[in-house]
Amino acid sequence: MTHQVLVLNGPNLNLLGTREPDVYGRDTLTDILADLHEHAAKRGAELRDVQSNHEGVLVDALHEARGWAGGVVANLGAFTHYSVALRDAISAVELPVVETHLSNVHAREAFRHQSIVAAVCLGVVAGFGRDSYVVALDGLIRYLERREP
Ligand code: DQA
């Protein structure tokens, strides 16, 4: 069975490659997503990706995913730490969502230690750089496979 997965990226992740490379690495989001699509194909999954700097666009993408996706890999960027709207959207769509971060948010500023969405997510992956997306996707696929009849 082919698993359909939404890969959601939030604010400032379009700047990966030049944004604080010591923290986030030098790969662009395009590079990371190209590899992730390739990895997904090997694992029998298909990805659609959405990046937006706007909370409402991310909410809309989650709502739409209800119609086609089996799960979501989501790096919501700074919204992770305070967006009640995104938390509510995750709860509402009832899809398994993996909260994903390039950096180890727990080793950074105190305001990044809190996630408002983690409690309504399937799991959390942080600190593996670009590989965080691969780990999150693999975890999600294994979860979806286990759920298959
Ligand atoms: C991030 C961590 C967040 O705290 C930050 O606001 C980001 C990126 C990460 O991938 O490490 O924009 O989600």
mmCIF file with all atom_site columns, C-alpha atoms in Angstrom, residues 99-106 124-129 132:
data_model
loop_
_atom_site.group_PDB
_atom_site.id
_atom_site.type_symbol
_atom_site.label_atom_id
_atom_site.label_alt_id
_atom_site.label_comp_id
_atom_site.label_asym_id
_atom_site.label_entity_id
_atom_site.label_seq_id
_atom_site.pdbx_PDB_ins_code
_atom_site.Cartn_x
_atom_site.Cartn_y
_atom_site.Cartn_z
_atom_site.occupancy
_atom_site.B_iso_or_equiv
_atom_site.pdbx_formal_charge
_atom_site.auth_seq_id
_atom_site.auth_comp_id
_atom_site.auth_asym_id
_atom_site.auth_atom_id
_atom_site.pdbx_PDB_model_num
ATOM 1  C CA . GLU A 1 99  ? 6.452  17.108 15.145 1.00 0.00 ? 99  GLU A CA 1
ATOM 2  C CA . THR A 1 100 ? 9.839  17.545 13.522 1.00 0.00 ? 100 THR A CA 1
ATOM 3  C CA . HIS A 1 101 ? 12.777 19.890 14.137 1.00 0.00 ? 101 HIS A CA 1
ATOM 4  C CA . LEU A 1 102 ? 16.215 20.123 12.598 1.00 0.00 ? 102 LEU A CA 1
ATOM 5  C CA . SER A 1 103 ? 17.746 21.418 15.817 1.00 0.00 ? 103 SER A CA 1
ATOM 6  C CA . ASN A 1 104 ? 17.556 19.968 19.316 1.00 0.00 ? 104 ASN A CA 1
ATOM 7  C CA . VAL A 1 105 ? 15.074 22.514 20.634 1.00 0.00 ? 105 VAL A CA 1
ATOM 8  C CA . HIS A 1 106 ? 15.675 21.309 24.214 1.00 0.00 ? 106 HIS A CA 1
ATOM 9  C CA . VAL A 1 124 ? 8.425  14.211 18.170 1.00 0.00 ? 124 VAL A CA 1
ATOM 10 C CA . VAL A 1 125 ? 11.794 14.132 16.369 1.00 0.00 ? 125 VAL A CA 1
ATOM 11 C CA . ALA A 1 126 ? 14.407 16.820 16.983 1.00 0.00 ? 126 ALA A CA 1
ATOM 12 C CA . GLY A 1 127 ? 18.131 17.345 16.687 1.00 0.00 ? 127 GLY A CA 1
ATOM 13 C CA . PHE A 1 128 ? 19.181 15.205 13.722 1.00 0.00 ? 128 PHE A CA 1
ATOM 14 C CA . GLY A 1 129 ? 19.523 18.069 11.252 1.00 0.00 ? 129 GLY A CA 1
ATOM 15 C CA . SER A 1 132 ? 15.126 14.540 11.372 1.00 0.00 ? 132 SER A CA 1
#
